[in-house]
């Protein structure tokens, strides 16, 4: 879906793409009555996580990598619903909203800085010219990867634990594809960071002349999202999935 980057950030974090996950969570009593449907959800979710992650590996458009990443993370949320881990799914839905919105808005800042260019192969060396944007992009990327003590670690790792601890063929299938997808997620996230921010600059000189850092309000938005990407997992885990929680 083509659209302005702030709109993409909102849609991928909080509205359209998350509606299906939230619908399954809200209708969980109905799904629990039909185990065969739950197994189907596990297979579809795990396959989606894997297929979208493999697609993200080969994209060169900055926003398309992040968009396929969203699809992959939704696969995690769906398949854990099939394993009756509804609170874990909603936990990942909430943490994902922060770091995915952060990634999209940071991507928008990069695209704006290089005069509308979206092909990562034409970037390079932007970490020195856009240090604040780079820092925000880095935080969002490592949260997406599930680096320990960031929000993505607490929610995504919990989903994999649920899949690994469930004794069924479909759970083993989801666990295997989930682990492979997590590896792919790390790979395309590092690829994105490397192509955009490291190495020699491959950006046209005319674009570099207009390269500038974010304005104050845009920087404040990234800061808020970065704080959520770092702290929501450790602060919200007891609310969502802690022992005795009635969430």
PDB file of C-alpha atoms in Angstrom, residues 94-232:
ATOM      1  CA  UNK A  94       1.168  -3.362  21.897  1.00  0.00           C
ATOM      2  CA  UNK A  95       4.965  -3.450  21.907  1.00  0.00           C
ATOM      3  CA  UNK A  96       5.051  -3.859  18.127  1.00  0.00           C
ATOM      4  CA  UNK A  97       2.988  -0.681  17.725  1.00  0.00           C
ATOM      5  CA  UNK A  98       5.758   1.416  19.252  1.00  0.00           C
ATOM      6  CA  UNK A  99       8.808   0.101  17.451  1.00  0.00           C
ATOM      7  CA  UNK A 100       7.047  -0.277  14.106  1.00  0.00           C
ATOM      8  CA  UNK A 101       5.713   3.296  14.221  1.00  0.00           C
ATOM      9  CA  UNK A 102       9.222   4.388  15.213  1.00  0.00           C
ATOM     10  CA  UNK A 103      10.718   2.571  12.219  1.00  0.00           C
ATOM     11  CA  UNK A 104       8.217   4.028   9.770  1.00  0.00           C
ATOM     12  CA  UNK A 105       8.608   7.599  11.010  1.00  0.00           C
ATOM     13  CA  UNK A 106      12.399   7.225  11.024  1.00  0.00           C
ATOM     14  CA  UNK A 107      12.193   5.884   7.475  1.00  0.00           C
ATOM     15  CA  UNK A 108      10.132   8.929   6.566  1.00  0.00           C
ATOM     16  CA  UNK A 109      12.813  11.166   8.062  1.00  0.00           C
ATOM     17  CA  UNK A 110      15.470   9.424   5.975  1.00  0.00           C
ATOM     18  CA  UNK A 111      13.414   9.664   2.774  1.00  0.00           C
ATOM     19  CA  UNK A 112      12.709  13.335   3.462  1.00  0.00           C
ATOM     20  CA  UNK A 113      16.396  14.010   4.077  1.00  0.00           C
ATOM     21  CA  UNK A 114      17.493  12.496   0.750  1.00  0.00           C
ATOM     22  CA  UNK A 115      14.891  14.235  -1.412  1.00  0.00           C
ATOM     23  CA  UNK A 116      12.357  11.427  -1.663  1.00  0.00           C
ATOM     24  CA  UNK A 117      14.676   8.542  -2.539  1.00  0.00           C
ATOM     25  CA  UNK A 118      13.516   5.164  -1.137  1.00  0.00           C
ATOM     26  CA  UNK A 119      15.995   2.713  -2.689  1.00  0.00           C
ATOM     27  CA  UNK A 120      18.366   1.628   0.088  1.00  0.00           C
ATOM     28  CA  UNK A 121      21.090   0.859  -2.453  1.00  0.00           C
ATOM     29  CA  UNK A 122      21.345   4.602  -3.097  1.00  0.00           C
ATOM     30  CA  UNK A 123      21.870   5.570   0.557  1.00  0.00           C
ATOM     31  CA  UNK A 124      24.956   4.799   2.662  1.00  0.00           C
ATOM     32  CA  UNK A 125      26.873   6.847   5.200  1.00  0.00           C
ATOM     33  CA  UNK A 126      23.800   8.591   6.620  1.00  0.00           C
ATOM     34  CA  UNK A 127      24.703   7.859  10.262  1.00  0.00           C
ATOM     35  CA  UNK A 128      27.108  10.818  10.298  1.00  0.00           C
ATOM     36  CA  UNK A 129      24.705  13.223   8.579  1.00  0.00           C
ATOM     37  CA  UNK A 130      21.543  12.145  10.464  1.00  0.00           C
ATOM     38  CA  UNK A 131      22.746  11.012  13.915  1.00  0.00           C
ATOM     39  CA  UNK A 132      19.407  11.495  15.704  1.00  0.00           C
ATOM     40  CA  UNK A 133      17.430   9.699  13.000  1.00  0.00           C
ATOM     41  CA  UNK A 134      20.030   6.937  12.980  1.00  0.00           C
ATOM     42  CA  UNK A 135      19.722   6.521  16.765  1.00  0.00           C
ATOM     43  CA  UNK A 136      15.924   6.253  16.497  1.00  0.00           C
ATOM     44  CA  UNK A 137      16.179   3.780  13.604  1.00  0.00           C
ATOM     45  CA  UNK A 138      18.706   1.713  15.540  1.00  0.00           C
ATOM     46  CA  UNK A 139      16.474   1.510  18.628  1.00  0.00           C
ATOM     47  CA  UNK A 140      13.474   0.476  16.523  1.00  0.00           C
ATOM     48  CA  UNK A 141      15.487  -2.144  14.653  1.00  0.00           C
ATOM     49  CA  UNK A 142      16.981  -3.842  17.697  1.00  0.00           C
ATOM     50  CA  UNK A 143      13.584  -3.820  19.422  1.00  0.00           C
ATOM     51  CA  UNK A 144      12.137  -5.548  16.341  1.00  0.00           C
ATOM     52  CA  UNK A 145      14.958  -8.113  16.403  1.00  0.00           C
ATOM     53  CA  UNK A 146      14.142  -8.978  20.027  1.00  0.00           C
ATOM     54  CA  UNK A 147      17.436  -7.862  21.562  1.00  0.00           C
ATOM     55  CA  UNK A 148      17.280  -8.581  25.327  1.00  0.00           C
ATOM     56  CA  UNK A 149      15.698  -5.981  27.614  1.00  0.00           C
ATOM     57  CA  UNK A 150      13.939  -4.094  24.831  1.00  0.00           C
ATOM     58  CA  UNK A 151      10.192  -4.381  24.374  1.00  0.00           C
ATOM     59  CA  UNK A 152      10.287  -6.766  21.406  1.00  0.00           C
ATOM     60  CA  UNK A 153      12.335  -9.236  23.434  1.00  0.00           C
ATOM     61  CA  UNK A 154       9.712  -9.668  26.142  1.00  0.00           C
ATOM     62  CA  UNK A 155       6.769 -10.141  23.792  1.00  0.00           C
ATOM     63  CA  UNK A 156       8.270 -12.072  20.860  1.00  0.00           C
ATOM     64  CA  UNK A 157      10.357 -14.346  23.064  1.00  0.00           C
ATOM     65  CA  UNK A 158       7.252 -15.174  25.088  1.00  0.00           C
ATOM     66  CA  UNK A 159       5.412 -16.190  21.910  1.00  0.00           C
ATOM     67  CA  UNK A 160       8.262 -18.534  20.961  1.00  0.00           C
ATOM     68  CA  UNK A 161       8.297 -19.945  24.508  1.00  0.00           C
ATOM     69  CA  UNK A 162       4.574 -20.706  24.309  1.00  0.00           C
ATOM     70  CA  UNK A 163       5.044 -22.422  20.943  1.00  0.00           C
ATOM     71  CA  UNK A 164       8.061 -24.375  22.192  1.00  0.00           C
ATOM     72  CA  UNK A 165       6.261 -25.478  25.349  1.00  0.00           C
ATOM     73  CA  UNK A 166       3.054 -26.640  23.666  1.00  0.00           C
ATOM     74  CA  UNK A 167       2.876 -30.358  22.959  1.00  0.00           C
ATOM     75  CA  UNK A 168       1.344 -30.572  19.498  1.00  0.00           C
ATOM     76  CA  UNK A 169       2.471 -30.979  15.912  1.00  0.00           C
ATOM     77  CA  UNK A 170       1.155 -27.566  14.905  1.00  0.00           C
ATOM     78  CA  UNK A 171       2.966 -25.925  17.847  1.00  0.00           C
ATOM     79  CA  UNK A 172       6.242 -27.558  16.799  1.00  0.00           C
ATOM     80  CA  UNK A 173       5.622 -26.332  13.257  1.00  0.00           C
ATOM     81  CA  UNK A 174       5.004 -22.786  14.509  1.00  0.00           C
ATOM     82  CA  UNK A 175       8.043 -22.900  16.798  1.00  0.00           C
ATOM     83  CA  UNK A 176      10.355 -23.970  13.983  1.00  0.00           C
ATOM     84  CA  UNK A 177       9.107 -21.380  11.511  1.00  0.00           C
ATOM     85  CA  UNK A 178       9.027 -18.761  14.272  1.00  0.00           C
ATOM     86  CA  UNK A 179      12.702 -19.304  15.064  1.00  0.00           C
ATOM     87  CA  UNK A 180      13.687 -19.170  11.399  1.00  0.00           C
ATOM     88  CA  UNK A 181      11.599 -16.024  10.924  1.00  0.00           C
ATOM     89  CA  UNK A 182      13.298 -14.422  13.935  1.00  0.00           C
ATOM     90  CA  UNK A 183      16.676 -15.064  12.292  1.00  0.00           C
ATOM     91  CA  UNK A 184      15.426 -13.576   9.012  1.00  0.00           C
ATOM     92  CA  UNK A 185      14.089 -10.556  10.916  1.00  0.00           C
ATOM     93  CA  UNK A 186      17.529  -9.910  12.375  1.00  0.00           C
ATOM     94  CA  UNK A 187      19.129 -10.349   8.956  1.00  0.00           C
ATOM     95  CA  UNK A 188      16.965  -7.896   7.028  1.00  0.00           C
ATOM     96  CA  UNK A 189      17.038  -5.389   9.904  1.00  0.00           C
ATOM     97  CA  UNK A 190      20.842  -5.380   9.928  1.00  0.00           C
ATOM     98  CA  UNK A 191      20.850  -5.227   6.117  1.00  0.00           C
ATOM     99  CA  UNK A 192      18.605  -2.180   6.228  1.00  0.00           C
ATOM    100  CA  UNK A 193      20.791  -0.451   8.836  1.00  0.00           C
ATOM    101  CA  UNK A 194      23.969  -1.246   6.945  1.00  0.00           C
ATOM    102  CA  UNK A 195      22.756  -0.115   3.516  1.00  0.00           C
ATOM    103  CA  UNK A 196      21.216   3.092   4.816  1.00  0.00           C
ATOM    104  CA  UNK A 197      23.612   4.290   7.487  1.00  0.00           C
ATOM    105  CA  UNK A 198      27.023   2.627   7.106  1.00  0.00           C
ATOM    106  CA  UNK A 199      29.678   2.421   4.418  1.00  0.00           C
ATOM    107  CA  UNK A 200      30.443   5.008   1.745  1.00  0.00           C
ATOM    108  CA  UNK A 201      27.699   7.379   0.644  1.00  0.00           C
ATOM    109  CA  UNK A 202      25.950   6.410  -2.590  1.00  0.00           C
ATOM    110  CA  UNK A 203      23.503   9.310  -2.488  1.00  0.00           C
ATOM    111  CA  UNK A 204      23.411  11.842  -5.307  1.00  0.00           C
ATOM    112  CA  UNK A 205      25.291  15.038  -4.482  1.00  0.00           C
ATOM    113  CA  UNK A 206      22.218  17.169  -5.175  1.00  0.00           C
ATOM    114  CA  UNK A 207      20.286  15.218  -2.531  1.00  0.00           C
ATOM    115  CA  UNK A 208      23.118  15.474  -0.002  1.00  0.00           C
ATOM    116  CA  UNK A 209      23.134  19.262  -0.307  1.00  0.00           C
ATOM    117  CA  UNK A 210      19.616  19.347   1.127  1.00  0.00           C
ATOM    118  CA  UNK A 211      20.175  16.687   3.804  1.00  0.00           C
ATOM    119  CA  UNK A 212      19.189  17.955   7.239  1.00  0.00           C
ATOM    120  CA  UNK A 213      18.165  16.598  10.616  1.00  0.00           C
ATOM    121  CA  UNK A 214      14.592  16.556  11.943  1.00  0.00           C
ATOM    122  CA  UNK A 215      12.675  19.529  13.288  1.00  0.00           C
ATOM    123  CA  UNK A 216      11.831  19.732  16.991  1.00  0.00           C
ATOM    124  CA  UNK A 217       8.299  18.298  16.887  1.00  0.00           C
ATOM    125  CA  UNK A 218       9.281  15.418  14.612  1.00  0.00           C
ATOM    126  CA  UNK A 219      12.220  14.624  16.879  1.00  0.00           C
ATOM    127  CA  UNK A 220       9.927  14.653  19.929  1.00  0.00           C
ATOM    128  CA  UNK A 221       7.596  12.123  18.279  1.00  0.00           C
ATOM    129  CA  UNK A 222      10.527   9.775  17.615  1.00  0.00           C
ATOM    130  CA  UNK A 223      11.724  10.194  21.207  1.00  0.00           C
ATOM    131  CA  UNK A 224       8.329   9.179  22.631  1.00  0.00           C
ATOM    132  CA  UNK A 225       8.158   6.115  20.400  1.00  0.00           C
ATOM    133  CA  UNK A 226      11.758   5.198  21.210  1.00  0.00           C
ATOM    134  CA  UNK A 227      10.976   5.288  24.950  1.00  0.00           C
ATOM    135  CA  UNK A 228       8.014   2.969  24.367  1.00  0.00           C
ATOM    136  CA  UNK A 229      10.180   0.653  22.265  1.00  0.00           C
ATOM    137  CA  UNK A 230      12.695   0.395  25.086  1.00  0.00           C
ATOM    138  CA  UNK A 231      10.580   0.372  28.241  1.00  0.00           C
ATOM    139  CA  UNK A 232       7.086  -0.928  27.415  1.00  0.00           C
TER     140      UNK A 232
END
